[in-house]
mmCIF file of C-alpha atoms in Angstrom:
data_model
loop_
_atom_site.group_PDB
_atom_site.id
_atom_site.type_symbol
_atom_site.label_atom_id
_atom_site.label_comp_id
_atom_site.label_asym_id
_atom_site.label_seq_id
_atom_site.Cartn_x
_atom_site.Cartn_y
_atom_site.Cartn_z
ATOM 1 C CA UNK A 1 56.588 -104.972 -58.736
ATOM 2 C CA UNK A 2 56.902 -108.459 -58.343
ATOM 3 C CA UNK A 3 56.981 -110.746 -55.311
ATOM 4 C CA UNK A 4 60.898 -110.965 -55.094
ATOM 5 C CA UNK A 5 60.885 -107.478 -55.138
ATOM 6 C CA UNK A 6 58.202 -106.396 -53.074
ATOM 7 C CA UNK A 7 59.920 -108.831 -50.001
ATOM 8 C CA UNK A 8 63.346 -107.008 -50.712
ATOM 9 C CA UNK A 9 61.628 -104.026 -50.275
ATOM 10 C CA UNK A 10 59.723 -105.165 -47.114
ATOM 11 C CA UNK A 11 63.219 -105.570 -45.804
ATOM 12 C CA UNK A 12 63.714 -101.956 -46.234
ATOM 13 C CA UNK A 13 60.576 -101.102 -44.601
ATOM 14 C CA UNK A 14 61.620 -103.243 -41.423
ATOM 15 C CA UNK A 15 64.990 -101.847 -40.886
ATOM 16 C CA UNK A 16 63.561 -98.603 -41.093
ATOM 17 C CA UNK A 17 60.632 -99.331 -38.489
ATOM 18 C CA UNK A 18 63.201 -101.513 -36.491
ATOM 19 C CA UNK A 19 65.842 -97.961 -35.868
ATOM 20 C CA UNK A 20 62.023 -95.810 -35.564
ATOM 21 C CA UNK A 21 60.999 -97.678 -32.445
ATOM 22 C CA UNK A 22 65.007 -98.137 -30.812
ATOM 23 C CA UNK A 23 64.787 -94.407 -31.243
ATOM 24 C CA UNK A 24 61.417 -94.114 -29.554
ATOM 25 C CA UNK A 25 62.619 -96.670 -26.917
ATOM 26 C CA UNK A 26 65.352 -94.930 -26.225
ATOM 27 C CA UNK A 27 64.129 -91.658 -25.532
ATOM 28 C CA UNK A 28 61.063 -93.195 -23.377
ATOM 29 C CA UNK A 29 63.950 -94.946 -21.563
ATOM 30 C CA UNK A 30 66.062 -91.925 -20.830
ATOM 31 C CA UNK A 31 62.404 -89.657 -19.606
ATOM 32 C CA UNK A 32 60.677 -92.853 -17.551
ATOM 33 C CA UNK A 33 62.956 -94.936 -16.225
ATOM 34 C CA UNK A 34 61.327 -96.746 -13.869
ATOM 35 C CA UNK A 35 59.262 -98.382 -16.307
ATOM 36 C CA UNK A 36 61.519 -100.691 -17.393
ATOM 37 C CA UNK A 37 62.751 -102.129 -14.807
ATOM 38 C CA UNK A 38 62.944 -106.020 -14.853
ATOM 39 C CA UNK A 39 62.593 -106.341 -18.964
ATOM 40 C CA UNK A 40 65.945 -107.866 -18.950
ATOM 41 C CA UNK A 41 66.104 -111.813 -19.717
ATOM 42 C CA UNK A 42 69.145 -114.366 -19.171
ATOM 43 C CA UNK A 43 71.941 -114.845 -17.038
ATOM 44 C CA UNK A 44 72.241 -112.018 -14.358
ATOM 45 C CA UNK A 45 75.880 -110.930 -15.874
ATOM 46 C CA UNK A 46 74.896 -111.076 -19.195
ATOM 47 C CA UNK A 47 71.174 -109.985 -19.456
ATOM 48 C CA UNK A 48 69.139 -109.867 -22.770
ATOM 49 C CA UNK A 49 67.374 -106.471 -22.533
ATOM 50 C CA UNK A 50 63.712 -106.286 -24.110
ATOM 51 C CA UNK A 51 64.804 -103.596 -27.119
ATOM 52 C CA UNK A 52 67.766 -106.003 -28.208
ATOM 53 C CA UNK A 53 65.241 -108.996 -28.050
ATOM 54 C CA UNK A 54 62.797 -107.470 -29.840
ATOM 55 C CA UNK A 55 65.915 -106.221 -32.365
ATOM 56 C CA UNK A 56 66.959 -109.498 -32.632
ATOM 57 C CA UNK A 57 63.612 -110.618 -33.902
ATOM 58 C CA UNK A 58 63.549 -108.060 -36.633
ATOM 59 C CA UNK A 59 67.001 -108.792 -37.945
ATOM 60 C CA UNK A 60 66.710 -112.209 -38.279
ATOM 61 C CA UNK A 61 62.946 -112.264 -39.769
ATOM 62 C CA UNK A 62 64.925 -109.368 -42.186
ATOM 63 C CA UNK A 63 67.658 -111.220 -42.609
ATOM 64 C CA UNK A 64 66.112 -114.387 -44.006
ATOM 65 C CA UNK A 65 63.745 -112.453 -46.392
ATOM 66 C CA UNK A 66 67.557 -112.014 -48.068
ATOM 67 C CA UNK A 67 67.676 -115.440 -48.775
ATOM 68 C CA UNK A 68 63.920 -115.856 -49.743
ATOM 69 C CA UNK A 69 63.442 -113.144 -52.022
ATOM 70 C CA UNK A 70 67.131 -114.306 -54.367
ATOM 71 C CA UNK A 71 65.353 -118.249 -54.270
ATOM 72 C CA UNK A 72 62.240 -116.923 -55.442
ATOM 73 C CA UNK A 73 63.964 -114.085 -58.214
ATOM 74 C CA UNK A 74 65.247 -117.246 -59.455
ATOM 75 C CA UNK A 75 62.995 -120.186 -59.337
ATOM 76 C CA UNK A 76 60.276 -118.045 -61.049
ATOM 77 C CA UNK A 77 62.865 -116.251 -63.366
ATOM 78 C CA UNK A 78 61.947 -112.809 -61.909
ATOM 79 C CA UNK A 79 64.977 -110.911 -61.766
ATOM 80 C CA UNK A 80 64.864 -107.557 -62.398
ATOM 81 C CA UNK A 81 66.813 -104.578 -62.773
ATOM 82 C CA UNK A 82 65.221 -102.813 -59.186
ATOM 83 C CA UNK A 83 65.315 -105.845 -57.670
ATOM 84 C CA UNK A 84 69.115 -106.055 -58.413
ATOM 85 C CA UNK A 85 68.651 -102.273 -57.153
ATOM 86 C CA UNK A 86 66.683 -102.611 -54.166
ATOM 87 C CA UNK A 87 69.119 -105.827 -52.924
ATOM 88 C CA UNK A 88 71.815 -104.792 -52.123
ATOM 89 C CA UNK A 89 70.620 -101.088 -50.674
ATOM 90 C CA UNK A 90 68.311 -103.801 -47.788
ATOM 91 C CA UNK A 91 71.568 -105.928 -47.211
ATOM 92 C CA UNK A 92 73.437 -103.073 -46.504
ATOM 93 C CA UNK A 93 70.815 -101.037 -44.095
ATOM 94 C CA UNK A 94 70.118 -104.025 -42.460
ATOM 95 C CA UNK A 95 73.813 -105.040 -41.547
ATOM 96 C CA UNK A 96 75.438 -101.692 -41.614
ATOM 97 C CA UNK A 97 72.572 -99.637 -39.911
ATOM 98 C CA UNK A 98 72.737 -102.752 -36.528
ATOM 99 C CA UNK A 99 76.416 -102.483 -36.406
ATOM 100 C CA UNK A 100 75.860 -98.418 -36.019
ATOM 101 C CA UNK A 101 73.511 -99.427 -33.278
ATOM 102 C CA UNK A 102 75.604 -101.921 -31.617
ATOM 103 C CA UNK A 103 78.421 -99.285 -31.397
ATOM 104 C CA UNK A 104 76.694 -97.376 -28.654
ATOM 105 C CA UNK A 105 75.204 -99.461 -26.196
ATOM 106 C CA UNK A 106 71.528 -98.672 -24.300
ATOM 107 C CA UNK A 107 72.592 -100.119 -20.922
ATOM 108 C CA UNK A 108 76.090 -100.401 -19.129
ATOM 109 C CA UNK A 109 76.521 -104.289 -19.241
ATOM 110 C CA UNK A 110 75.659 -104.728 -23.058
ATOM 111 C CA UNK A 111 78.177 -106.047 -25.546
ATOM 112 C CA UNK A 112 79.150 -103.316 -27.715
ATOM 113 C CA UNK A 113 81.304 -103.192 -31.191
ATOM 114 C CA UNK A 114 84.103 -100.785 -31.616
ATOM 115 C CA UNK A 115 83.071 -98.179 -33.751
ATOM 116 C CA UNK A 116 86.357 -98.969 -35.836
ATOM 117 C CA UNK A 117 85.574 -101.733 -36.742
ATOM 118 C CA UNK A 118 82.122 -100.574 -38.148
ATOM 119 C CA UNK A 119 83.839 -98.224 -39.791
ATOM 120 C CA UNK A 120 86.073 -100.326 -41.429
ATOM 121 C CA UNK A 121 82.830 -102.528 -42.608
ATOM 122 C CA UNK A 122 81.327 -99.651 -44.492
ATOM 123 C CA UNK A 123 84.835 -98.221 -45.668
ATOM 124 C CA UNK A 124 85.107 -101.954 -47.427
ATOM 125 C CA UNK A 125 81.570 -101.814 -48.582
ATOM 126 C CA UNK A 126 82.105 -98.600 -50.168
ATOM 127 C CA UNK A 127 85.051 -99.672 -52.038
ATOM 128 C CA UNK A 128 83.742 -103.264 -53.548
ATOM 129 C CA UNK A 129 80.633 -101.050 -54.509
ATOM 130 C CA UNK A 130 82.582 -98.399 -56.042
ATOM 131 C CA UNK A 131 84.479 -101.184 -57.756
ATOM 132 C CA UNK A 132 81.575 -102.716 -58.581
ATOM 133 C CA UNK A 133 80.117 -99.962 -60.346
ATOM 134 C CA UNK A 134 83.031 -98.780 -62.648
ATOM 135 C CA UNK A 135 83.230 -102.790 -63.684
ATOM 136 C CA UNK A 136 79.490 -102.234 -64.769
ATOM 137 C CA UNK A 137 79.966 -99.559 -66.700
ATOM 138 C CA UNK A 138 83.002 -101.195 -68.492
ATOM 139 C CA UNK A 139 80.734 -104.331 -69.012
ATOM 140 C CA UNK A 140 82.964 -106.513 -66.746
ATOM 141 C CA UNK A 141 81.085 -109.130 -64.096
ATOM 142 C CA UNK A 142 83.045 -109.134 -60.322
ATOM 143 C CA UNK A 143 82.360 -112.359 -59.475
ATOM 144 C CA UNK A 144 81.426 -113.340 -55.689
ATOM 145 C CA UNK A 145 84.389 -115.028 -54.211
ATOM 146 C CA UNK A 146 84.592 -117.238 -50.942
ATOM 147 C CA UNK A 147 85.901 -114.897 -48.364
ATOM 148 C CA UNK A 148 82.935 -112.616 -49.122
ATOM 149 C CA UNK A 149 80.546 -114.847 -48.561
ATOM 150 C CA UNK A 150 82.408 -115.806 -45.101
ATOM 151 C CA UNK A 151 82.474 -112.223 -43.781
ATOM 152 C CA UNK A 152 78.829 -112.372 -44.908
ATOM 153 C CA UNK A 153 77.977 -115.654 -42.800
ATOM 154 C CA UNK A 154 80.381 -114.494 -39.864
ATOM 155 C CA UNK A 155 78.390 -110.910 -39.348
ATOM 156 C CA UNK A 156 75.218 -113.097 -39.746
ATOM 157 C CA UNK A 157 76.193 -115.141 -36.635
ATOM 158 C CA UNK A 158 78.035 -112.405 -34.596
ATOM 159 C CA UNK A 159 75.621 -109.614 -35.094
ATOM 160 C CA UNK A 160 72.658 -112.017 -33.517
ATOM 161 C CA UNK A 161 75.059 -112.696 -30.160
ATOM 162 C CA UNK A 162 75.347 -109.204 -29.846
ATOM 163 C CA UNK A 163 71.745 -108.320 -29.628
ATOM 164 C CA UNK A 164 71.433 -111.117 -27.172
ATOM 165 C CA UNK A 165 74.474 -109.673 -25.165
ATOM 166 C CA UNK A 166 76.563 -113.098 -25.960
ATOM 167 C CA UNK A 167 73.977 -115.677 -25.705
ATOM 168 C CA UNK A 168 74.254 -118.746 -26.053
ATOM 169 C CA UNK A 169 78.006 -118.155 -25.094
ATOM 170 C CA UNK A 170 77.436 -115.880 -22.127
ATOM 171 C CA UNK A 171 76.579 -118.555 -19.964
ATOM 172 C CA UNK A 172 80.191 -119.411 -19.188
ATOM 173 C CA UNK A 173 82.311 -115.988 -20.870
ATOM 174 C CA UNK A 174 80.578 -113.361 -19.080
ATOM 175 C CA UNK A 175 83.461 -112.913 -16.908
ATOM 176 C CA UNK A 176 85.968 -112.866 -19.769
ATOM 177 C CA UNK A 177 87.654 -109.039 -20.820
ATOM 178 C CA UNK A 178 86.042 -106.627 -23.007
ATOM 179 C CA UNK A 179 87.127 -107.559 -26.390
ATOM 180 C CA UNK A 180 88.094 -111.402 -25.770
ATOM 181 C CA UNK A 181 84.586 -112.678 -25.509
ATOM 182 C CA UNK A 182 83.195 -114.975 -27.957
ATOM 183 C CA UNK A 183 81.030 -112.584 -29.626
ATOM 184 C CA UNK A 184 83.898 -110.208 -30.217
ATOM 185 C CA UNK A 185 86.265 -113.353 -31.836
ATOM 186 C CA UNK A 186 83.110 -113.892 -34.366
ATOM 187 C CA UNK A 187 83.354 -109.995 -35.295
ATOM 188 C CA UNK A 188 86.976 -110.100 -35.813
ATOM 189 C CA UNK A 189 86.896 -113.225 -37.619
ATOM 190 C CA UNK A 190 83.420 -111.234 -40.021
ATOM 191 C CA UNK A 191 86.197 -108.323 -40.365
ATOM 192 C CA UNK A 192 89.176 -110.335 -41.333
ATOM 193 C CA UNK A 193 87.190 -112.107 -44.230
ATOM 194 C CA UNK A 194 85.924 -108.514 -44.809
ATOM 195 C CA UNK A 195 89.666 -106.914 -45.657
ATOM 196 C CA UNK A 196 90.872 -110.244 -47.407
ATOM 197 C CA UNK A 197 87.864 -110.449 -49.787
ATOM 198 C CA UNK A 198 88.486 -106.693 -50.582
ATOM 199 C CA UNK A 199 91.770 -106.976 -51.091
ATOM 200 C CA UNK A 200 91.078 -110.377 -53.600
ATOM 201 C CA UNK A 201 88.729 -108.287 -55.622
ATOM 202 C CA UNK A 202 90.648 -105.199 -56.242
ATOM 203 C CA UNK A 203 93.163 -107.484 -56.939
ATOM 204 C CA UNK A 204 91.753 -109.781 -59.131
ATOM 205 C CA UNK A 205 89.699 -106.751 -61.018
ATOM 206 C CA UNK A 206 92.816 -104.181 -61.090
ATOM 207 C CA UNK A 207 91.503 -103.895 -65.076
ATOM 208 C CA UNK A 208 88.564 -101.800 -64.217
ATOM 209 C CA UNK A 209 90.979 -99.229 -62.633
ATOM 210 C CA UNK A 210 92.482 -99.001 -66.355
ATOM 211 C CA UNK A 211 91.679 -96.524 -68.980
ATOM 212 C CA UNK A 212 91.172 -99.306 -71.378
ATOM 213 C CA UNK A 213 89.616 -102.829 -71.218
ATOM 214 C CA UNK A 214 92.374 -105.328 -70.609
ATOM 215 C CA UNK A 215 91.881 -108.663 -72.570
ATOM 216 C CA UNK A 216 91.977 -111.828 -71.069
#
């Protein structure tokens, strides 16, 4: 296993300690209370509680071991077949595993997302992956294309204000409705790019839905 491979798989190891000790927290919470009283950070209607903090931490130490481990699969031409394996299995934990979370919030003032629109997150994901694989076994390449890489920087920006309950931006839209904050337009904006880049490459690989291999 080489070092490109062994940080992608680090990432795995983080999500899954990351959703071990929310678990534990949780349950502490629930059984001692009073013990957690004043770990809350930030503006009064809009606190950062300690297990989002600490949540935040994880996901964006995971997060840029995604960017790391591709630079250095490259620069030292290590790319390898579980590394291409291993990739995209720690993207999607680590994204789709803190949306999960984010659906059902610990505390009653914490930002939440609605669990459709998670749902329509993995319901893409399964389809470009499904796509995906039926193009591989046909020998055909998807290619990346810009709106995918847009819901990809858009979750990477909302799911951070989440976990910090809207900061930086909950300094002045605290008050705002449920669902119109600025946290919630970046989610909407991460799912829009979501459905469009689906729809582009089912689109622009309808061959791989054919019996036979269409030529160009």
């Amino acid at each position: 296993m080489n070092l490109p491979t062994k940080i992608t798989f680090s990432r795995i190891i983080l999500v899954v300690v990351l959703f071990l000790f929310l678990f534990i927290y949780q349950i502490t919470m629930q059984y001692f209370p009073e013990s957690f009283n004043g770990l809350a950070y930030g503006p009064s209607e809009s606190p950062i509680y300690l297990e989002y903090l600490i949540a935040f931490i994880v996901f964006v130490v995971a997060a840029s071991t995604d960017a790391l481990d591709g630079y250095l699969a490259r620069k030292n031409n290590q790319i390898t077949d579980l590394g291409k394996f291993l990739d995209p299995i720690a993207d999607k934990m680590l994204v789709n595993a803190t949306l999960i979370f984010l659906c059902f919030p610990l505390h009653e003032f914490q930002l939440n997302i609605s669990v459709y629109i998670v749902i329509l997150f993995v319901v893409r994901d399964l389809i470009v992956d499904g796509m995906r694989l039926m193009a591989a076994k046909k020998n055909i390449v998807v290619a990346a294309n810009v709106f995918g890489k847009l819901k990809t920087i858009f979750q990477m920006i909302a799911i951070p204000v989440y976990l910090l309950n809207g900061f930086p931006f909950s300094y002045f839209d605290a008050s705002w409705p449920k669902g119109l904050r600025i946290a919630d337009f970046l989610i909407y904006l991460a799912l829009f790019f979501s459905i469009l880049s689906m729809i582009i490459y089912l689109y622009q690989n309808r061959k791989v839905f054919l019996n036979k291999k269409e030529n160009d």
